[in-house]
Amino acid sequence: ESYTMSTILEKWQITAEELTKIVEDNPSLRGFMFGYVSEYKARTYFNRHEDVTNLMKYDDHDRTSKGDISFHYKGREFRIEAKSLQTNSVINVGKNSWKGKFQCDASDRREITLPNGHTVNTTCLAVGEFDIVAVSLYAFGDQWRFAFAKNSDLPHPGSRSRNVTVEDREYLIKTLIDISWPLKAPFTTDVYSLLDSMI
């Protein structure tokens, strides 16, 4: 009689408690896994809306398609870049007030050509490479909620960015971005108002 293992715990023959301990004992594994969990949660968030169709996840190894998630909304395709808070940056500054940072860059350095014709070798994401950033705020009180902002509204590298020339900064996105709860502009929980404004 054949038996199909339904979960990774059954396949690896470990308990939920053992997996929890493995993850807790290996912070880099926790960060790696949590990034994919956040991305999955973002996809399920969009999947609940009746106007969202053709929801898909991009191949992580496809360097030509920036963004983690793609879908069609009211006839237009949108690309979403999913990010998570840096756990060690999170500070509780009040009863339900938080601040932290999230890394908003590419997974590795690559050459990109900017609209001004300059070619740069950078980990920075470029203006226009995706449409919306979705930041998982789970570390703000262990609740699944997301902050959204348009690519075009994200901050650019500052004067301390030695590897980015002044004339190139307007075409690139800052790699470490501050965020707080309650949210402040350009971030919002209402992603569909952002999408509607872009149609």
mmCIF file with all atom_site columns, C-alpha atoms in Angstrom:
data_model
loop_
_atom_site.group_PDB
_atom_site.id
_atom_site.type_symbol
_atom_site.label_atom_id
_atom_site.label_alt_id
_atom_site.label_comp_id
_atom_site.label_asym_id
_atom_site.label_entity_id
_atom_site.label_seq_id
_atom_site.pdbx_PDB_ins_code
_atom_site.Cartn_x
_atom_site.Cartn_y
_atom_site.Cartn_z
_atom_site.occupancy
_atom_site.B_iso_or_equiv
_atom_site.pdbx_formal_charge
_atom_site.auth_seq_id
_atom_site.auth_comp_id
_atom_site.auth_asym_id
_atom_site.auth_atom_id
_atom_site.pdbx_PDB_model_num
ATOM 1   C CA . GLU A 1 1   ? 0.000   0.000  0.000   1.00 0.00 ? 1   GLU A CA 1
ATOM 2   C CA . SER A 1 2   ? 1.589   3.271  -1.120  1.00 0.00 ? 2   SER A CA 1
ATOM 3   C CA . TYR A 1 3   ? 1.654   6.290  1.172   1.00 0.00 ? 3   TYR A CA 1
ATOM 4   C CA . THR A 1 4   ? 2.217   9.828  -0.085  1.00 0.00 ? 4   THR A CA 1
ATOM 5   C CA . MET A 1 5   ? 3.945   12.100 2.402   1.00 0.00 ? 5   MET A CA 1
ATOM 6   C CA . SER A 1 6   ? 1.922   15.298 2.592   1.00 0.00 ? 6   SER A CA 1
ATOM 7   C CA . THR A 1 7   ? 4.267   17.635 4.458   1.00 0.00 ? 7   THR A CA 1
ATOM 8   C CA . ILE A 1 8   ? 7.980   18.399 4.572   1.00 0.00 ? 8   ILE A CA 1
ATOM 9   C CA . LEU A 1 9   ? 7.954   17.296 8.222   1.00 0.00 ? 9   LEU A CA 1
ATOM 10  C CA . GLU A 1 10  ? 6.792   13.815 7.228   1.00 0.00 ? 10  GLU A CA 1
ATOM 11  C CA . LYS A 1 11  ? 9.246   13.639 4.340   1.00 0.00 ? 11  LYS A CA 1
ATOM 12  C CA . TRP A 1 12  ? 12.209  14.597 6.540   1.00 0.00 ? 12  TRP A CA 1
ATOM 13  C CA . GLN A 1 13  ? 10.858  12.606 9.496   1.00 0.00 ? 13  GLN A CA 1
ATOM 14  C CA . ILE A 1 14  ? 11.087  15.442 11.985  1.00 0.00 ? 14  ILE A CA 1
ATOM 15  C CA . THR A 1 15  ? 8.551   17.118 14.265  1.00 0.00 ? 15  THR A CA 1
ATOM 16  C CA . ALA A 1 16  ? 7.368   20.725 14.160  1.00 0.00 ? 16  ALA A CA 1
ATOM 17  C CA . GLU A 1 17  ? 9.260   21.277 17.423  1.00 0.00 ? 17  GLU A CA 1
ATOM 18  C CA . GLU A 1 18  ? 12.481  19.932 15.897  1.00 0.00 ? 18  GLU A CA 1
ATOM 19  C CA . LEU A 1 19  ? 12.135  22.146 12.820  1.00 0.00 ? 19  LEU A CA 1
ATOM 20  C CA . THR A 1 20  ? 11.471  25.134 15.076  1.00 0.00 ? 20  THR A CA 1
ATOM 21  C CA . LYS A 1 21  ? 14.665  24.430 17.028  1.00 0.00 ? 21  LYS A CA 1
ATOM 22  C CA . ILE A 1 22  ? 16.698  24.028 13.820  1.00 0.00 ? 22  ILE A CA 1
ATOM 23  C CA . VAL A 1 23  ? 15.426  27.386 12.545  1.00 0.00 ? 23  VAL A CA 1
ATOM 24  C CA . GLU A 1 24  ? 16.015  29.122 15.890  1.00 0.00 ? 24  GLU A CA 1
ATOM 25  C CA . ASP A 1 25  ? 19.568  27.728 16.102  1.00 0.00 ? 25  ASP A CA 1
ATOM 26  C CA . ASN A 1 26  ? 20.432  29.003 12.614  1.00 0.00 ? 26  ASN A CA 1
ATOM 27  C CA . PRO A 1 27  ? 19.559  32.715 12.198  1.00 0.00 ? 27  PRO A CA 1
ATOM 28  C CA . SER A 1 28  ? 20.639  32.791 8.549   1.00 0.00 ? 28  SER A CA 1
ATOM 29  C CA . LEU A 1 29  ? 18.252  29.915 7.791   1.00 0.00 ? 29  LEU A CA 1
ATOM 30  C CA . ARG A 1 30  ? 15.480  31.742 9.630   1.00 0.00 ? 30  ARG A CA 1
ATOM 31  C CA . GLY A 1 31  ? 15.997  34.867 7.504   1.00 0.00 ? 31  GLY A CA 1
ATOM 32  C CA . PHE A 1 32  ? 16.120  32.840 4.302   1.00 0.00 ? 32  PHE A CA 1
ATOM 33  C CA . MET A 1 33  ? 12.947  30.917 5.111   1.00 0.00 ? 33  MET A CA 1
ATOM 34  C CA . PHE A 1 34  ? 11.084  33.941 6.409   1.00 0.00 ? 34  PHE A CA 1
ATOM 35  C CA . GLY A 1 35  ? 11.707  35.839 3.167   1.00 0.00 ? 35  GLY A CA 1
ATOM 36  C CA . TYR A 1 36  ? 9.961   33.114 1.199   1.00 0.00 ? 36  TYR A CA 1
ATOM 37  C CA . VAL A 1 37  ? 7.131   32.868 3.748   1.00 0.00 ? 37  VAL A CA 1
ATOM 38  C CA . SER A 1 38  ? 6.583   36.638 3.453   1.00 0.00 ? 38  SER A CA 1
ATOM 39  C CA . GLU A 1 39  ? 6.546   36.402 -0.327  1.00 0.00 ? 39  GLU A CA 1
ATOM 40  C CA . TYR A 1 40  ? 3.980   33.582 -0.128  1.00 0.00 ? 40  TYR A CA 1
ATOM 41  C CA . LYS A 1 41  ? 1.826   35.639 2.267   1.00 0.00 ? 41  LYS A CA 1
ATOM 42  C CA . ALA A 1 42  ? 1.986   38.575 -0.163  1.00 0.00 ? 42  ALA A CA 1
ATOM 43  C CA . ARG A 1 43  ? 0.803   36.347 -3.019  1.00 0.00 ? 43  ARG A CA 1
ATOM 44  C CA . THR A 1 44  ? -2.135  35.053 -0.976  1.00 0.00 ? 44  THR A CA 1
ATOM 45  C CA . TYR A 1 45  ? -2.973  38.673 -0.084  1.00 0.00 ? 45  TYR A CA 1
ATOM 46  C CA . PHE A 1 46  ? -3.332  39.603 -3.757  1.00 0.00 ? 46  PHE A CA 1
ATOM 47  C CA . ASN A 1 47  ? -5.032  36.338 -4.647  1.00 0.00 ? 47  ASN A CA 1
ATOM 48  C CA . ARG A 1 48  ? -8.066  37.315 -2.567  1.00 0.00 ? 48  ARG A CA 1
ATOM 49  C CA . HIS A 1 49  ? -9.029  40.267 -4.792  1.00 0.00 ? 49  HIS A CA 1
ATOM 50  C CA . GLU A 1 50  ? -11.590 39.646 -7.545  1.00 0.00 ? 50  GLU A CA 1
ATOM 51  C CA . ASP A 1 51  ? -9.862  41.996 -10.028 1.00 0.00 ? 51  ASP A CA 1
ATOM 52  C CA . VAL A 1 52  ? -6.476  40.232 -9.732  1.00 0.00 ? 52  VAL A CA 1
ATOM 53  C CA . THR A 1 53  ? -5.793  37.563 -12.365 1.00 0.00 ? 53  THR A CA 1
ATOM 54  C CA . ASN A 1 54  ? -2.787  35.656 -13.743 1.00 0.00 ? 54  ASN A CA 1
ATOM 55  C CA . LEU A 1 55  ? -1.015  35.803 -10.392 1.00 0.00 ? 55  LEU A CA 1
ATOM 56  C CA . MET A 1 56  ? 2.443   34.264 -10.653 1.00 0.00 ? 56  MET A CA 1
ATOM 57  C CA . LYS A 1 57  ? 5.817   34.103 -8.949  1.00 0.00 ? 57  LYS A CA 1
ATOM 58  C CA . TYR A 1 58  ? 8.889   34.992 -10.987 1.00 0.00 ? 58  TYR A CA 1
ATOM 59  C CA . ASP A 1 59  ? 11.788  32.563 -11.194 1.00 0.00 ? 59  ASP A CA 1
ATOM 60  C CA . ASP A 1 60  ? 14.403  33.701 -8.639  1.00 0.00 ? 60  ASP A CA 1
ATOM 61  C CA . HIS A 1 61  ? 17.157  32.996 -11.176 1.00 0.00 ? 61  HIS A CA 1
ATOM 62  C CA . ASP A 1 62  ? 15.619  35.056 -13.970 1.00 0.00 ? 62  ASP A CA 1
ATOM 63  C CA . ARG A 1 63  ? 17.631  38.281 -13.818 1.00 0.00 ? 63  ARG A CA 1
ATOM 64  C CA . THR A 1 64  ? 15.627  39.813 -16.689 1.00 0.00 ? 64  THR A CA 1
ATOM 65  C CA . SER A 1 65  ? 12.364  39.964 -14.697 1.00 0.00 ? 65  SER A CA 1
ATOM 66  C CA . LYS A 1 66  ? 12.609  42.198 -11.657 1.00 0.00 ? 66  LYS A CA 1
ATOM 67  C CA . GLY A 1 67  ? 9.950   41.799 -9.029  1.00 0.00 ? 67  GLY A CA 1
ATOM 68  C CA . ASP A 1 68  ? 8.912   38.722 -7.088  1.00 0.00 ? 68  ASP A CA 1
ATOM 69  C CA . ILE A 1 69  ? 5.231   38.631 -8.010  1.00 0.00 ? 69  ILE A CA 1
ATOM 70  C CA . SER A 1 70  ? 3.330   39.483 -11.178 1.00 0.00 ? 70  SER A CA 1
ATOM 71  C CA . PHE A 1 71  ? -0.385  39.792 -11.788 1.00 0.00 ? 71  PHE A CA 1
ATOM 72  C CA . HIS A 1 72  ? -2.947  41.525 -13.958 1.00 0.00 ? 72  HIS A CA 1
ATOM 73  C CA . TYR A 1 73  ? -5.228  44.086 -12.330 1.00 0.00 ? 73  TYR A CA 1
ATOM 74  C CA . LYS A 1 74  ? -8.001  45.752 -14.335 1.00 0.00 ? 74  LYS A CA 1
ATOM 75  C CA . GLY A 1 75  ? -6.273  44.865 -17.586 1.00 0.00 ? 75  GLY A CA 1
ATOM 76  C CA . ARG A 1 76  ? -2.728  45.941 -16.720 1.00 0.00 ? 76  ARG A CA 1
ATOM 77  C CA . GLU A 1 77  ? 0.229   43.837 -15.576 1.00 0.00 ? 77  GLU A CA 1
ATOM 78  C CA . PHE A 1 78  ? 1.942   44.869 -12.337 1.00 0.00 ? 78  PHE A CA 1
ATOM 79  C CA . ARG A 1 79  ? 5.210   43.687 -10.795 1.00 0.00 ? 79  ARG A CA 1
ATOM 80  C CA . ILE A 1 80  ? 5.576   43.540 -7.025  1.00 0.00 ? 80  ILE A CA 1
ATOM 81  C CA . GLU A 1 81  ? 8.891   43.432 -5.163  1.00 0.00 ? 81  GLU A CA 1
ATOM 82  C CA . ALA A 1 82  ? 8.427   41.666 -1.800  1.00 0.00 ? 82  ALA A CA 1
ATOM 83  C CA . LYS A 1 83  ? 10.666  42.716 1.091   1.00 0.00 ? 83  LYS A CA 1
ATOM 84  C CA . SER A 1 84  ? 10.865  42.043 4.829   1.00 0.00 ? 84  SER A CA 1
ATOM 85  C CA . LEU A 1 85  ? 12.018  44.083 7.801   1.00 0.00 ? 85  LEU A CA 1
ATOM 86  C CA . GLN A 1 86  ? 15.538  43.603 9.100   1.00 0.00 ? 86  GLN A CA 1
ATOM 87  C CA . THR A 1 87  ? 14.821  41.997 12.470  1.00 0.00 ? 87  THR A CA 1
ATOM 88  C CA . ASN A 1 88  ? 17.761  43.638 14.247  1.00 0.00 ? 88  ASN A CA 1
ATOM 89  C CA . SER A 1 89  ? 16.526  47.095 13.157  1.00 0.00 ? 89  SER A CA 1
ATOM 90  C CA . VAL A 1 90  ? 13.067  46.771 14.722  1.00 0.00 ? 90  VAL A CA 1
ATOM 91  C CA . ILE A 1 91  ? 12.342  48.953 17.776  1.00 0.00 ? 91  ILE A CA 1
ATOM 92  C CA . ASN A 1 92  ? 9.074   49.192 19.695  1.00 0.00 ? 92  ASN A CA 1
ATOM 93  C CA . VAL A 1 93  ? 8.727   52.908 20.462  1.00 0.00 ? 93  VAL A CA 1
ATOM 94  C CA . GLY A 1 94  ? 5.261   52.749 22.041  1.00 0.00 ? 94  GLY A CA 1
ATOM 95  C CA . LYS A 1 95  ? 2.228   50.551 22.700  1.00 0.00 ? 95  LYS A CA 1
ATOM 96  C CA . ASN A 1 96  ? 1.626   49.927 18.993  1.00 0.00 ? 96  ASN A CA 1
ATOM 97  C CA . SER A 1 97  ? 4.307   52.128 17.491  1.00 0.00 ? 97  SER A CA 1
ATOM 98  C CA . TRP A 1 98  ? 7.319   50.691 15.738  1.00 0.00 ? 98  TRP A CA 1
ATOM 99  C CA . LYS A 1 99  ? 10.221  51.680 13.572  1.00 0.00 ? 99  LYS A CA 1
ATOM 100 C CA . GLY A 1 100 ? 12.662  49.655 11.519  1.00 0.00 ? 100 GLY A CA 1
ATOM 101 C CA . LYS A 1 101 ? 14.418  49.287 8.190   1.00 0.00 ? 101 LYS A CA 1
ATOM 102 C CA . PHE A 1 102 ? 14.139  47.031 5.175   1.00 0.00 ? 102 PHE A CA 1
ATOM 103 C CA . GLN A 1 103 ? 16.723  46.107 2.565   1.00 0.00 ? 103 GLN A CA 1
ATOM 104 C CA . CYS A 1 104 ? 15.545  47.170 -0.889  1.00 0.00 ? 104 CYS A CA 1
ATOM 105 C CA . ASP A 1 105 ? 18.213  45.935 -3.267  1.00 0.00 ? 105 ASP A CA 1
ATOM 106 C CA . ALA A 1 106 ? 19.038  43.194 -5.746  1.00 0.00 ? 106 ALA A CA 1
ATOM 107 C CA . SER A 1 107 ? 20.375  39.856 -4.552  1.00 0.00 ? 107 SER A CA 1
ATOM 108 C CA . ASP A 1 108 ? 23.689  40.418 -6.334  1.00 0.00 ? 108 ASP A CA 1
ATOM 109 C CA . ARG A 1 109 ? 25.637  43.043 -8.248  1.00 0.00 ? 109 ARG A CA 1
ATOM 110 C CA . ARG A 1 110 ? 24.838  43.396 -11.937 1.00 0.00 ? 110 ARG A CA 1
ATOM 111 C CA . GLU A 1 111 ? 25.326  45.911 -14.704 1.00 0.00 ? 111 GLU A CA 1
ATOM 112 C CA . ILE A 1 112 ? 22.351  48.078 -15.601 1.00 0.00 ? 112 ILE A CA 1
ATOM 113 C CA . THR A 1 113 ? 22.038  50.892 -18.113 1.00 0.00 ? 113 THR A CA 1
ATOM 114 C CA . LEU A 1 114 ? 20.306  54.004 -16.792 1.00 0.00 ? 114 LEU A CA 1
ATOM 115 C CA . PRO A 1 115 ? 18.083  56.380 -18.805 1.00 0.00 ? 115 PRO A CA 1
ATOM 116 C CA . ASN A 1 116 ? 20.964  58.901 -18.915 1.00 0.00 ? 116 ASN A CA 1
ATOM 117 C CA . GLY A 1 117 ? 23.046  56.324 -20.821 1.00 0.00 ? 117 GLY A CA 1
ATOM 118 C CA . HIS A 1 118 ? 25.374  55.511 -17.919 1.00 0.00 ? 118 HIS A CA 1
ATOM 119 C CA . THR A 1 119 ? 26.113  51.845 -17.217 1.00 0.00 ? 119 THR A CA 1
ATOM 120 C CA . VAL A 1 120 ? 26.585  51.085 -13.531 1.00 0.00 ? 120 VAL A CA 1
ATOM 121 C CA . ASN A 1 121 ? 27.588  47.950 -11.653 1.00 0.00 ? 121 ASN A CA 1
ATOM 122 C CA . THR A 1 122 ? 25.413  47.983 -8.552  1.00 0.00 ? 122 THR A CA 1
ATOM 123 C CA . THR A 1 123 ? 23.170  46.122 -6.117  1.00 0.00 ? 123 THR A CA 1
ATOM 124 C CA . CYS A 1 124 ? 20.717  49.038 -6.216  1.00 0.00 ? 124 CYS A CA 1
ATOM 125 C CA . LEU A 1 125 ? 17.336  48.462 -7.759  1.00 0.00 ? 125 LEU A CA 1
ATOM 126 C CA . ALA A 1 126 ? 16.433  50.969 -10.456 1.00 0.00 ? 126 ALA A CA 1
ATOM 127 C CA . VAL A 1 127 ? 13.504  53.298 -10.779 1.00 0.00 ? 127 VAL A CA 1
ATOM 128 C CA . GLY A 1 128 ? 10.986  51.484 -12.997 1.00 0.00 ? 128 GLY A CA 1
ATOM 129 C CA . GLU A 1 129 ? 12.334  47.944 -12.477 1.00 0.00 ? 129 GLU A CA 1
ATOM 130 C CA . PHE A 1 130 ? 9.114   47.040 -10.636 1.00 0.00 ? 130 PHE A CA 1
ATOM 131 C CA . ASP A 1 131 ? 5.863   48.845 -9.839  1.00 0.00 ? 131 ASP A CA 1
ATOM 132 C CA . ILE A 1 132 ? 5.146   48.423 -6.124  1.00 0.00 ? 132 ILE A CA 1
ATOM 133 C CA . VAL A 1 133 ? 7.182   47.329 -3.106  1.00 0.00 ? 133 VAL A CA 1
ATOM 134 C CA . ALA A 1 134 ? 5.334   45.147 -0.570  1.00 0.00 ? 134 ALA A CA 1
ATOM 135 C CA . VAL A 1 135 ? 7.047   45.228 2.816   1.00 0.00 ? 135 VAL A CA 1
ATOM 136 C CA . SER A 1 136 ? 6.121   42.543 5.328   1.00 0.00 ? 136 SER A CA 1
ATOM 137 C CA . LEU A 1 137 ? 5.622   44.200 8.727   1.00 0.00 ? 137 LEU A CA 1
ATOM 138 C CA . TYR A 1 138 ? 5.358   40.941 10.648  1.00 0.00 ? 138 TYR A CA 1
ATOM 139 C CA . ALA A 1 139 ? 8.214   41.950 12.949  1.00 0.00 ? 139 ALA A CA 1
ATOM 140 C CA . PHE A 1 140 ? 6.093   44.915 14.089  1.00 0.00 ? 140 PHE A CA 1
ATOM 141 C CA . GLY A 1 141 ? 4.198   42.953 16.740  1.00 0.00 ? 141 GLY A CA 1
ATOM 142 C CA . ASP A 1 142 ? 4.050   39.527 15.070  1.00 0.00 ? 142 ASP A CA 1
ATOM 143 C CA . GLN A 1 143 ? 1.078   40.386 12.849  1.00 0.00 ? 143 GLN A CA 1
ATOM 144 C CA . TRP A 1 144 ? 0.795   39.651 9.126   1.00 0.00 ? 144 TRP A CA 1
ATOM 145 C CA . ARG A 1 145 ? 0.318   43.047 7.521   1.00 0.00 ? 145 ARG A CA 1
ATOM 146 C CA . PHE A 1 146 ? 1.977   44.762 4.588   1.00 0.00 ? 146 PHE A CA 1
ATOM 147 C CA . ALA A 1 147 ? 3.064   48.284 3.699   1.00 0.00 ? 147 ALA A CA 1
ATOM 148 C CA . PHE A 1 148 ? 3.001   49.266 0.033   1.00 0.00 ? 148 PHE A CA 1
ATOM 149 C CA . ALA A 1 149 ? 4.656   52.079 -1.900  1.00 0.00 ? 149 ALA A CA 1
ATOM 150 C CA . LYS A 1 150 ? 5.149   52.962 -5.544  1.00 0.00 ? 150 LYS A CA 1
ATOM 151 C CA . ASN A 1 151 ? 8.586   52.353 -6.984  1.00 0.00 ? 151 ASN A CA 1
ATOM 152 C CA . SER A 1 152 ? 8.661   55.985 -8.124  1.00 0.00 ? 152 SER A CA 1
ATOM 153 C CA . ASP A 1 153 ? 8.029   57.248 -4.562  1.00 0.00 ? 153 ASP A CA 1
ATOM 154 C CA . LEU A 1 154 ? 10.885  55.348 -2.890  1.00 0.00 ? 154 LEU A CA 1
ATOM 155 C CA . PRO A 1 155 ? 13.931  57.346 -1.734  1.00 0.00 ? 155 PRO A CA 1
ATOM 156 C CA . HIS A 1 156 ? 17.129  57.601 -3.765  1.00 0.00 ? 156 HIS A CA 1
ATOM 157 C CA . PRO A 1 157 ? 20.690  57.000 -2.527  1.00 0.00 ? 157 PRO A CA 1
ATOM 158 C CA . GLY A 1 158 ? 22.029  59.861 -0.417  1.00 0.00 ? 158 GLY A CA 1
ATOM 159 C CA . SER A 1 159 ? 25.297  61.734 -0.471  1.00 0.00 ? 159 SER A CA 1
ATOM 160 C CA . ARG A 1 160 ? 26.985  58.988 1.589   1.00 0.00 ? 160 ARG A CA 1
ATOM 161 C CA . SER A 1 161 ? 26.635  56.525 -1.290  1.00 0.00 ? 161 SER A CA 1
ATOM 162 C CA . ARG A 1 162 ? 30.193  56.710 -2.563  1.00 0.00 ? 162 ARG A CA 1
ATOM 163 C CA . ASN A 1 163 ? 29.681  54.244 -5.396  1.00 0.00 ? 163 ASN A CA 1
ATOM 164 C CA . VAL A 1 164 ? 26.838  56.245 -6.942  1.00 0.00 ? 164 VAL A CA 1
ATOM 165 C CA . THR A 1 165 ? 27.525  59.508 -8.756  1.00 0.00 ? 165 THR A CA 1
ATOM 166 C CA . VAL A 1 166 ? 25.285  62.506 -8.149  1.00 0.00 ? 166 VAL A CA 1
ATOM 167 C CA . GLU A 1 167 ? 23.847  62.376 -11.675 1.00 0.00 ? 167 GLU A CA 1
ATOM 168 C CA . ASP A 1 168 ? 22.929  58.676 -11.340 1.00 0.00 ? 168 ASP A CA 1
ATOM 169 C CA . ARG A 1 169 ? 21.162  58.850 -7.963  1.00 0.00 ? 169 ARG A CA 1
ATOM 170 C CA . GLU A 1 170 ? 17.766  59.892 -9.351  1.00 0.00 ? 170 GLU A CA 1
ATOM 171 C CA . TYR A 1 171 ? 17.575  56.632 -11.348 1.00 0.00 ? 171 TYR A CA 1
ATOM 172 C CA . LEU A 1 172 ? 18.374  54.318 -8.414  1.00 0.00 ? 172 LEU A CA 1
ATOM 173 C CA . ILE A 1 173 ? 16.582  53.311 -5.206  1.00 0.00 ? 173 ILE A CA 1
ATOM 174 C CA . LYS A 1 174 ? 18.156  53.563 -1.763  1.00 0.00 ? 174 LYS A CA 1
ATOM 175 C CA . THR A 1 175 ? 19.228  50.126 -0.534  1.00 0.00 ? 175 THR A CA 1
ATOM 176 C CA . LEU A 1 176 ? 18.231  50.545 3.146   1.00 0.00 ? 176 LEU A CA 1
ATOM 177 C CA . ILE A 1 177 ? 14.914  52.287 3.755   1.00 0.00 ? 177 ILE A CA 1
ATOM 178 C CA . ASP A 1 178 ? 13.327  53.451 7.022   1.00 0.00 ? 178 ASP A CA 1
ATOM 179 C CA . ILE A 1 179 ? 9.735   52.517 7.784   1.00 0.00 ? 179 ILE A CA 1
ATOM 180 C CA . SER A 1 180 ? 7.482   52.959 10.806  1.00 0.00 ? 180 SER A CA 1
ATOM 181 C CA . TRP A 1 181 ? 4.102   51.973 12.194  1.00 0.00 ? 181 TRP A CA 1
ATOM 182 C CA . PRO A 1 182 ? 1.747   53.807 12.063  1.00 0.00 ? 182 PRO A CA 1
ATOM 183 C CA . LEU A 1 183 ? 2.761   54.237 8.439   1.00 0.00 ? 183 LEU A CA 1
ATOM 184 C CA . LYS A 1 184 ? 4.000   57.500 6.969   1.00 0.00 ? 184 LYS A CA 1
ATOM 185 C CA . ALA A 1 185 ? 4.064   58.521 3.300   1.00 0.00 ? 185 ALA A CA 1
ATOM 186 C CA . PRO A 1 186 ? 4.902   57.089 0.836   1.00 0.00 ? 186 PRO A CA 1
ATOM 187 C CA . PHE A 1 187 ? 3.735   53.863 2.520   1.00 0.00 ? 187 PHE A CA 1
ATOM 188 C CA . THR A 1 188 ? 0.116   52.729 2.786   1.00 0.00 ? 188 THR A CA 1
ATOM 189 C CA . THR A 1 189 ? -1.844  49.578 3.557   1.00 0.00 ? 189 THR A CA 1
ATOM 190 C CA . ASP A 1 190 ? -4.214  50.361 0.668   1.00 0.00 ? 190 ASP A CA 1
ATOM 191 C CA . VAL A 1 191 ? -2.323  48.926 -2.290  1.00 0.00 ? 191 VAL A CA 1
ATOM 192 C CA . TYR A 1 192 ? -5.353  49.045 -4.575  1.00 0.00 ? 192 TYR A CA 1
ATOM 193 C CA . SER A 1 193 ? -5.516  52.835 -4.395  1.00 0.00 ? 193 SER A CA 1
ATOM 194 C CA . LEU A 1 194 ? -1.891  52.846 -5.598  1.00 0.00 ? 194 LEU A CA 1
ATOM 195 C CA . LEU A 1 195 ? -2.681  50.425 -8.413  1.00 0.00 ? 195 LEU A CA 1
ATOM 196 C CA . ASP A 1 196 ? -5.733  52.422 -9.474  1.00 0.00 ? 196 ASP A CA 1
ATOM 197 C CA . SER A 1 197 ? -3.665  55.621 -9.579  1.00 0.00 ? 197 SER A CA 1
ATOM 198 C CA . MET A 1 198 ? -1.184  53.926 -11.924 1.00 0.00 ? 198 MET A CA 1
ATOM 199 C CA . ILE A 1 199 ? -3.793  52.734 -14.442 1.00 0.00 ? 199 ILE A CA 1
#
